[in-house]
PDB file of C-alpha atoms in Angstrom:
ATOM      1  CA  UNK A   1      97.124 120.378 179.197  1.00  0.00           C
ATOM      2  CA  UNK A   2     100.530 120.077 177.263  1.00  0.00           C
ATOM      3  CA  UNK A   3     103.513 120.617 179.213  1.00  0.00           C
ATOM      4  CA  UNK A   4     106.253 123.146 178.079  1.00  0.00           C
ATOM      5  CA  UNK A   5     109.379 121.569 178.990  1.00  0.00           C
ATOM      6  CA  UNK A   6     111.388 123.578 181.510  1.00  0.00           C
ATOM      7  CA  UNK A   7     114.317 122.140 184.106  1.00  0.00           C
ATOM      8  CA  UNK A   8     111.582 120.090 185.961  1.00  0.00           C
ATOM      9  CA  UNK A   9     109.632 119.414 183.009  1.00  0.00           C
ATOM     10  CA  UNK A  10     106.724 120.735 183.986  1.00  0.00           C
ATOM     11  CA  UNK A  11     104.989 124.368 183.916  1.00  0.00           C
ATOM     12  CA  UNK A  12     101.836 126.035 186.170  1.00  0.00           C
ATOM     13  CA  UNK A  13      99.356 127.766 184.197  1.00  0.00           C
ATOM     14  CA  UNK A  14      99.834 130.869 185.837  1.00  0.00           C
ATOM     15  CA  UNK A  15     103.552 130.788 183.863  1.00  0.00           C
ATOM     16  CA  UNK A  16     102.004 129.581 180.617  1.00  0.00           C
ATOM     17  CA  UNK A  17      99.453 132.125 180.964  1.00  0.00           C
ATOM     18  CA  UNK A  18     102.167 135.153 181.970  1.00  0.00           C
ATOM     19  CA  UNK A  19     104.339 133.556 179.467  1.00  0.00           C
ATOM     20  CA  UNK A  20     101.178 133.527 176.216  1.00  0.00           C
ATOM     21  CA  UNK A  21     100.580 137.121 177.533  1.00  0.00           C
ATOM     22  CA  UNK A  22     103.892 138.769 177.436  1.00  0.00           C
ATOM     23  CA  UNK A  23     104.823 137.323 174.154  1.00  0.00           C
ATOM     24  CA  UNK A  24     102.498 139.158 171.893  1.00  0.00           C
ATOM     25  CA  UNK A  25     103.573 137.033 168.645  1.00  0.00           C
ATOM     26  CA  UNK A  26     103.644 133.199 168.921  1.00  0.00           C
ATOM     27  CA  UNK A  27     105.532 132.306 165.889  1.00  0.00           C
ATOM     28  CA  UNK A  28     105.751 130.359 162.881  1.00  0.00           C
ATOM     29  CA  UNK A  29     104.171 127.526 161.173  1.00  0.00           C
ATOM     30  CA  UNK A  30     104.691 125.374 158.163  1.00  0.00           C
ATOM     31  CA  UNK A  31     102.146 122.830 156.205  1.00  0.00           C
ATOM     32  CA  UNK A  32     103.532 120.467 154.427  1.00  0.00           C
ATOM     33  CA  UNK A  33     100.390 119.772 151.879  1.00  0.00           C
ATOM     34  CA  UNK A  34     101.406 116.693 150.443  1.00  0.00           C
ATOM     35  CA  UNK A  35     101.670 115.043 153.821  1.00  0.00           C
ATOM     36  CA  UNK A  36      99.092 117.063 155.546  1.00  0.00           C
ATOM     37  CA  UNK A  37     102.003 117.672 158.448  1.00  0.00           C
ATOM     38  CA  UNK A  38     102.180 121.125 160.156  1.00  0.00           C
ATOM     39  CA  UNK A  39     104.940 122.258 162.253  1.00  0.00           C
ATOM     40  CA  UNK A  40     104.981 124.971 164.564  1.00  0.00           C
ATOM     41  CA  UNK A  41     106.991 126.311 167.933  1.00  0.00           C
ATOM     42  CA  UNK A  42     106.148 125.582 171.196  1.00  0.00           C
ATOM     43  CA  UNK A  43     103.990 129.081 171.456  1.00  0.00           C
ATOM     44  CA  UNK A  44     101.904 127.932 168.467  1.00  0.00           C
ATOM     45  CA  UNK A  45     101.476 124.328 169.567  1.00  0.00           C
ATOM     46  CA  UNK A  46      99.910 126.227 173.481  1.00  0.00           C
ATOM     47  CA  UNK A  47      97.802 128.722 171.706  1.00  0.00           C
ATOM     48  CA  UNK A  48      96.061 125.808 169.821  1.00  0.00           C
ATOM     49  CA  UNK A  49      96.058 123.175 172.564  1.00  0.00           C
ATOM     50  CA  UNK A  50      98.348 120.489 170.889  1.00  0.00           C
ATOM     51  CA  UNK A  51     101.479 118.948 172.355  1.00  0.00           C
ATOM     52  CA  UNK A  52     104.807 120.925 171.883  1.00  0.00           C
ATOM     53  CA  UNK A  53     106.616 117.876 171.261  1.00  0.00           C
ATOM     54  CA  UNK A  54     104.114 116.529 169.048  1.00  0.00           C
ATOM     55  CA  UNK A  55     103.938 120.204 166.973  1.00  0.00           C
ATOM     56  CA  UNK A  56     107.558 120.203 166.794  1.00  0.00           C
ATOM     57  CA  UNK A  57     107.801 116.620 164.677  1.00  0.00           C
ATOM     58  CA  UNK A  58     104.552 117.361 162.935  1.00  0.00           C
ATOM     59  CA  UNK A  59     101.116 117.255 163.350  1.00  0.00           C
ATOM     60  CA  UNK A  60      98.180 117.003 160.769  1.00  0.00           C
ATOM     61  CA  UNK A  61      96.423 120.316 159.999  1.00  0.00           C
ATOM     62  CA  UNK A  62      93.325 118.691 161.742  1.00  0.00           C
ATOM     63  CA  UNK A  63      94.972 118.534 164.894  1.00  0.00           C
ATOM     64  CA  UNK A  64      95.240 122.662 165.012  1.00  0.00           C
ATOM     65  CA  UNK A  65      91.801 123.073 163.570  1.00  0.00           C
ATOM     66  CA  UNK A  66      90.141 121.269 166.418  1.00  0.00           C
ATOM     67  CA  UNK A  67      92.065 124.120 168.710  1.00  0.00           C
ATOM     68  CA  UNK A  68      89.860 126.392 166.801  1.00  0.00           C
ATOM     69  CA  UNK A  69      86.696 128.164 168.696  1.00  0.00           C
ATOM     70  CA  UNK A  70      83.850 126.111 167.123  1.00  0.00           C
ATOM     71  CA  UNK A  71      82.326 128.944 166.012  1.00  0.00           C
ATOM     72  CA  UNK A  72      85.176 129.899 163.817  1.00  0.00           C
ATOM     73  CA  UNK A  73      86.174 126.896 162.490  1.00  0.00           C
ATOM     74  CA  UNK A  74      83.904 125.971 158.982  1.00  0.00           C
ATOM     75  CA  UNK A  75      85.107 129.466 157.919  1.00  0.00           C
ATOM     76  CA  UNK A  76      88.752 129.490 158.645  1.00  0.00           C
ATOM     77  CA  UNK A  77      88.632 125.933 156.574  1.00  0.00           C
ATOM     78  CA  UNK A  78      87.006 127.584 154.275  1.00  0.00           C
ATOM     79  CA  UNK A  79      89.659 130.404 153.963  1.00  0.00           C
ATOM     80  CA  UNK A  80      92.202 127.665 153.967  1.00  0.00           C
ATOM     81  CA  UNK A  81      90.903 126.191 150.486  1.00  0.00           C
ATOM     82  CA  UNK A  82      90.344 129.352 149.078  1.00  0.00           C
ATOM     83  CA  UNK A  83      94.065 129.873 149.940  1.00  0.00           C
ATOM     84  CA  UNK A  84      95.037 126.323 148.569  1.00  0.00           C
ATOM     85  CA  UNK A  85      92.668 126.816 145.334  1.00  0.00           C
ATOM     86  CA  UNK A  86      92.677 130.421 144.271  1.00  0.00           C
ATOM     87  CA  UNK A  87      96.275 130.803 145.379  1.00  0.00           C
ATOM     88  CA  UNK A  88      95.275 133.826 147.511  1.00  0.00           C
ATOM     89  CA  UNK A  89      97.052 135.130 150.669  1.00  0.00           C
ATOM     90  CA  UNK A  90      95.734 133.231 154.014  1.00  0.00           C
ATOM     91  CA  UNK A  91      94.526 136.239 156.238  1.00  0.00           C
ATOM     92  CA  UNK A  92      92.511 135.236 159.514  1.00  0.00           C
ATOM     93  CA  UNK A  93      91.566 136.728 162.702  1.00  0.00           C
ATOM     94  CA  UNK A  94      89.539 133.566 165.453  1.00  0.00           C
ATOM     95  CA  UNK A  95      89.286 132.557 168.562  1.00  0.00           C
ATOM     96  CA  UNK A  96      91.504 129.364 169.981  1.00  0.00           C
ATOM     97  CA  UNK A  97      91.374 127.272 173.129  1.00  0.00           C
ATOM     98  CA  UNK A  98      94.795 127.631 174.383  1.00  0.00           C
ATOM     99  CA  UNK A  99      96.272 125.661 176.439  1.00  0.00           C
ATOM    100  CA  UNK A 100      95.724 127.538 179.958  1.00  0.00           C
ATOM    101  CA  UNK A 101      92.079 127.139 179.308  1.00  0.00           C
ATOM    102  CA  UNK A 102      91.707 130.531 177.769  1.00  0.00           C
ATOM    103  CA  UNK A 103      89.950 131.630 174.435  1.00  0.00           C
ATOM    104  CA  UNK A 104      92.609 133.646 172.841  1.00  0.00           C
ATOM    105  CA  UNK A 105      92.313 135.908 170.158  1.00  0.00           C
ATOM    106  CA  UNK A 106      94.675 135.440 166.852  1.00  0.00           C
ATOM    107  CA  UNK A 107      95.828 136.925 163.755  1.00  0.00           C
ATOM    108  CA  UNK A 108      97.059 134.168 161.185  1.00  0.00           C
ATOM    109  CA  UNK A 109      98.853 135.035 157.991  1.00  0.00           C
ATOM    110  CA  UNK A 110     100.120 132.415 155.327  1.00  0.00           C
ATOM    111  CA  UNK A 111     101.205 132.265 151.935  1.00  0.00           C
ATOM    112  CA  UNK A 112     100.997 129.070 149.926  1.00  0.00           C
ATOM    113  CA  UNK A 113     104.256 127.925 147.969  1.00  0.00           C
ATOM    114  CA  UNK A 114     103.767 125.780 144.260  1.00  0.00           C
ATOM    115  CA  UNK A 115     106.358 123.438 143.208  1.00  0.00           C
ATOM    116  CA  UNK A 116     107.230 123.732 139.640  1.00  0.00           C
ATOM    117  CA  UNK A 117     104.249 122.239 138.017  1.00  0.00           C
ATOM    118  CA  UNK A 118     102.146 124.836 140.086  1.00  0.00           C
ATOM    119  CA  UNK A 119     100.449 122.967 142.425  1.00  0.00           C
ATOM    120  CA  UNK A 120     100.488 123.815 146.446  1.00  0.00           C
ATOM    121  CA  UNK A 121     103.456 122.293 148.567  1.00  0.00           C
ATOM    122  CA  UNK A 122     104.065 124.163 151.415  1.00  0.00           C
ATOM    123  CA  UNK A 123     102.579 126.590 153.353  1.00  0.00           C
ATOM    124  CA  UNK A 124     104.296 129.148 155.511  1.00  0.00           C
ATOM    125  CA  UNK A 125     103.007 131.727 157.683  1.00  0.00           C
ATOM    126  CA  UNK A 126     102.862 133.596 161.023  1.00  0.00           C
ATOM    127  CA  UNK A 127     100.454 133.672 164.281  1.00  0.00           C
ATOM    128  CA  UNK A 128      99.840 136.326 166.095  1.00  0.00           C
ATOM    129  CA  UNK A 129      98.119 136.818 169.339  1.00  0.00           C
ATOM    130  CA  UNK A 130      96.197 139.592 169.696  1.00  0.00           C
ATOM    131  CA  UNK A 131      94.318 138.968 172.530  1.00  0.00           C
ATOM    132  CA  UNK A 132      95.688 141.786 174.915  1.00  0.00           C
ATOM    133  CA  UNK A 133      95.687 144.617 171.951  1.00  0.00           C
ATOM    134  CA  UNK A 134      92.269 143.378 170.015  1.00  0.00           C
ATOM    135  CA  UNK A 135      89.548 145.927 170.754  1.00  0.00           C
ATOM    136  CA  UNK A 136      86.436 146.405 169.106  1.00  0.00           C
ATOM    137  CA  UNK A 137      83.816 143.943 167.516  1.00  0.00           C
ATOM    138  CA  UNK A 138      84.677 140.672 166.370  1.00  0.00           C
ATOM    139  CA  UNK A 139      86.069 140.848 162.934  1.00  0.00           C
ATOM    140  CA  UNK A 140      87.062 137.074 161.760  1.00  0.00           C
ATOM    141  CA  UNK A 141      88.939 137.480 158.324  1.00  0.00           C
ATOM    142  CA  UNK A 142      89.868 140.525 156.303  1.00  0.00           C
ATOM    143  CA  UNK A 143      87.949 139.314 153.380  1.00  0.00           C
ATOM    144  CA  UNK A 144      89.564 140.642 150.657  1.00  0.00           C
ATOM    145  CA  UNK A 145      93.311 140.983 151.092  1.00  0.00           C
ATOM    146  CA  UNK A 146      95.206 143.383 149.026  1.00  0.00           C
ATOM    147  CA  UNK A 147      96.761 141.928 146.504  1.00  0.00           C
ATOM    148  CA  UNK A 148     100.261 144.389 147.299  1.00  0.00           C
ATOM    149  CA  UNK A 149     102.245 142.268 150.050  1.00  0.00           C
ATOM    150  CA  UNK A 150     103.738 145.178 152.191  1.00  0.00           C
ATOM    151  CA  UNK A 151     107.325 145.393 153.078  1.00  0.00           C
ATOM    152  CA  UNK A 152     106.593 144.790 156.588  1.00  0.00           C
ATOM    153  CA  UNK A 153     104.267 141.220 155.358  1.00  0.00           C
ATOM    154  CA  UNK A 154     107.416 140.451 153.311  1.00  0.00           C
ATOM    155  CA  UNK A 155     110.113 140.483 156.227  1.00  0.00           C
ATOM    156  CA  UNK A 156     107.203 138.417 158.123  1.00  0.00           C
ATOM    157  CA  UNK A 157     107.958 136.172 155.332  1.00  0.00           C
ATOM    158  CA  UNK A 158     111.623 135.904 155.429  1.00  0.00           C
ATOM    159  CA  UNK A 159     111.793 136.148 159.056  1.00  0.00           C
ATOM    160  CA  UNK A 160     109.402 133.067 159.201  1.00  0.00           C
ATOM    161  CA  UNK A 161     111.877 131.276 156.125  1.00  0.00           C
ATOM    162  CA  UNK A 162     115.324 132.248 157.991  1.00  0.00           C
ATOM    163  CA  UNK A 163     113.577 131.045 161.526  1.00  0.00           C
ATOM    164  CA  UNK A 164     112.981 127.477 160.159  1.00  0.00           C
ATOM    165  CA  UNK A 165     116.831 127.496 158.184  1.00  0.00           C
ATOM    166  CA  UNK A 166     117.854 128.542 161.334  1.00  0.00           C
ATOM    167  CA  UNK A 167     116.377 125.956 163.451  1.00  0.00           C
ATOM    168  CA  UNK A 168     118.153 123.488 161.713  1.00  0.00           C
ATOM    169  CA  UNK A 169     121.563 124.270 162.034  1.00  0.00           C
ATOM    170  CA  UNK A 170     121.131 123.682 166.131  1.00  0.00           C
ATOM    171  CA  UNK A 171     122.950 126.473 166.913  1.00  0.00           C
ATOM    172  CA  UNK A 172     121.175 127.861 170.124  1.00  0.00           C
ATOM    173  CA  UNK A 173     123.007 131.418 170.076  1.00  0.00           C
ATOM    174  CA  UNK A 174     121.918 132.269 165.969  1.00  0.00           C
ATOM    175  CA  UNK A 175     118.182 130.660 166.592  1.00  0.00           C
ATOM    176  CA  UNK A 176     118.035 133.328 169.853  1.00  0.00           C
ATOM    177  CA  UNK A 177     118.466 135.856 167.225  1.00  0.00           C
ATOM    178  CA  UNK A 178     116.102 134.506 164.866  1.00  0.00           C
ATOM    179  CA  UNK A 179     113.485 133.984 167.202  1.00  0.00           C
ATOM    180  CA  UNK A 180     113.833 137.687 168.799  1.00  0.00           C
ATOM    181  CA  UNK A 181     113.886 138.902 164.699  1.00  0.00           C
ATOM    182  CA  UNK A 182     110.580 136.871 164.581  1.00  0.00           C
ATOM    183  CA  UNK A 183     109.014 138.228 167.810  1.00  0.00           C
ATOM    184  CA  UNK A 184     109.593 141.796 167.066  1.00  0.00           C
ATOM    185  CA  UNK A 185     108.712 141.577 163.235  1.00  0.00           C
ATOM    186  CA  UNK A 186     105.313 139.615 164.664  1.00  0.00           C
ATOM    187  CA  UNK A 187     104.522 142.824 167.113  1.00  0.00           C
ATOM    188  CA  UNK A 188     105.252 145.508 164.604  1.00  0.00           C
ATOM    189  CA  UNK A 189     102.579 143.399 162.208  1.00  0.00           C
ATOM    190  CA  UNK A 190      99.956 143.436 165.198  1.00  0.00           C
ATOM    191  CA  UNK A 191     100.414 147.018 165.644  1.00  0.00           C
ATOM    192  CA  UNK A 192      99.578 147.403 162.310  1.00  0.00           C
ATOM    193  CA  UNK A 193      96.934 145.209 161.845  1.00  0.00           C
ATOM    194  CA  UNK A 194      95.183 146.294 165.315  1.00  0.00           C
ATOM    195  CA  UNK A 195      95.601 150.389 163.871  1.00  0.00           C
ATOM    196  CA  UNK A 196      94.213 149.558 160.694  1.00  0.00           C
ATOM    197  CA  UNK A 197      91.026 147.763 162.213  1.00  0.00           C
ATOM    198  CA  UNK A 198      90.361 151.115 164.438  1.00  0.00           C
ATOM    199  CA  UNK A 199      90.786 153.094 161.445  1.00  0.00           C
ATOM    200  CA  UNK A 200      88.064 150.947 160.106  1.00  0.00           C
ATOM    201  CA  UNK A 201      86.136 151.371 163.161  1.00  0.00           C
ATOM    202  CA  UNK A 202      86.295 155.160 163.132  1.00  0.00           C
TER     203      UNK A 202
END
């Protein structure tokens, strides 16, 4: 299991699991595509299995989809190209093998950024865990995505953009601030997400 570095360096899975639980949003990611190196936080890194140290200086995109259920896998890769190729949003709901040995639920949303020449550089987007709200049947993608990003998508957006900025100034006070920006931004997107899927339902 990857260890979450605390005081003693190590953490129980009873915390991780409280800790996964109580923090309904995990955070950000970022893709490099030329390099095939994703990034995430520490929450990200648990949810999918992979070590927080090893997430924070960059992982290939491999190394997450293996943290995947198996189930789910061929067609969130296959949402990931269509992403990549059509230059469509990235909107995903799957299963993951966290850390604490228990198959989460997630919402993933990503956007992929072109260089000048319009071809894919980056990718950028948001995780969500939803296990604790998700009710309902299994539901893994929304398959056709609006085409309208909603206000609320676009401060997930700049939320996710000012986190990363942020992170690299080292300034442990103004990254608090981002990070609680991010977390609340991430709930008020599973909110909506889990109301629209039981207006579906009904």
């Amino acid at each position: 299991m990857p260890k979450l570095k605390t005081s003693d360096d190590r953490i129980g899975a009873t915390a991780l699991q409280y800790a996964l639980d109580t923090l309904e949003i995990a955070g950000p990611w970022d893709w490099d595509i030329g390099s095939d190196v994703v990034r995430s936080n520490t929450f990200v890194a648990l949810l999918f299995g992979v070590d927080p140290d090893e997430a924070a200086a960059g992982l290939p995109l491999s190394a997450y989809i293996r943290g995947v259920h198996r189930d789910d896998q061929e067609h969130v890769h296959t949402l990931i190209r269509r992403s990549v190729d059509e230059d469509v949003p990235f909107v995903a709901e799957y299963r993951v093998h966290s850390a604490d040995g228990v198959t989460r639920w997630v919402l993933d949303r990503g956007y992929i950024m072109r260089d000048s020449l319009g071809r894919p550089a980056r990718g950028r987007g948001i995780i969500v865990d939803l296990t604790r709200s998700r009710t309902g049947k299994f539901t893994a993608t929304v398959e056709d995505p609006a085409p309208v990003v909603s206000p609320l998508e676009q401060a997930a957006d700049h939320a996710v953009a000012a986190q990363r900025i942020i992170a690299e100034l080292q300034d442990p006070d103004l990254k608090a601030r981002a990070d609680a920006l991010l977390f609340e931004v991430g709930r008020r997107l599973a909110q909506h997400e889990v109301r629209a899927r039981r207006r579906c339902m009904n």
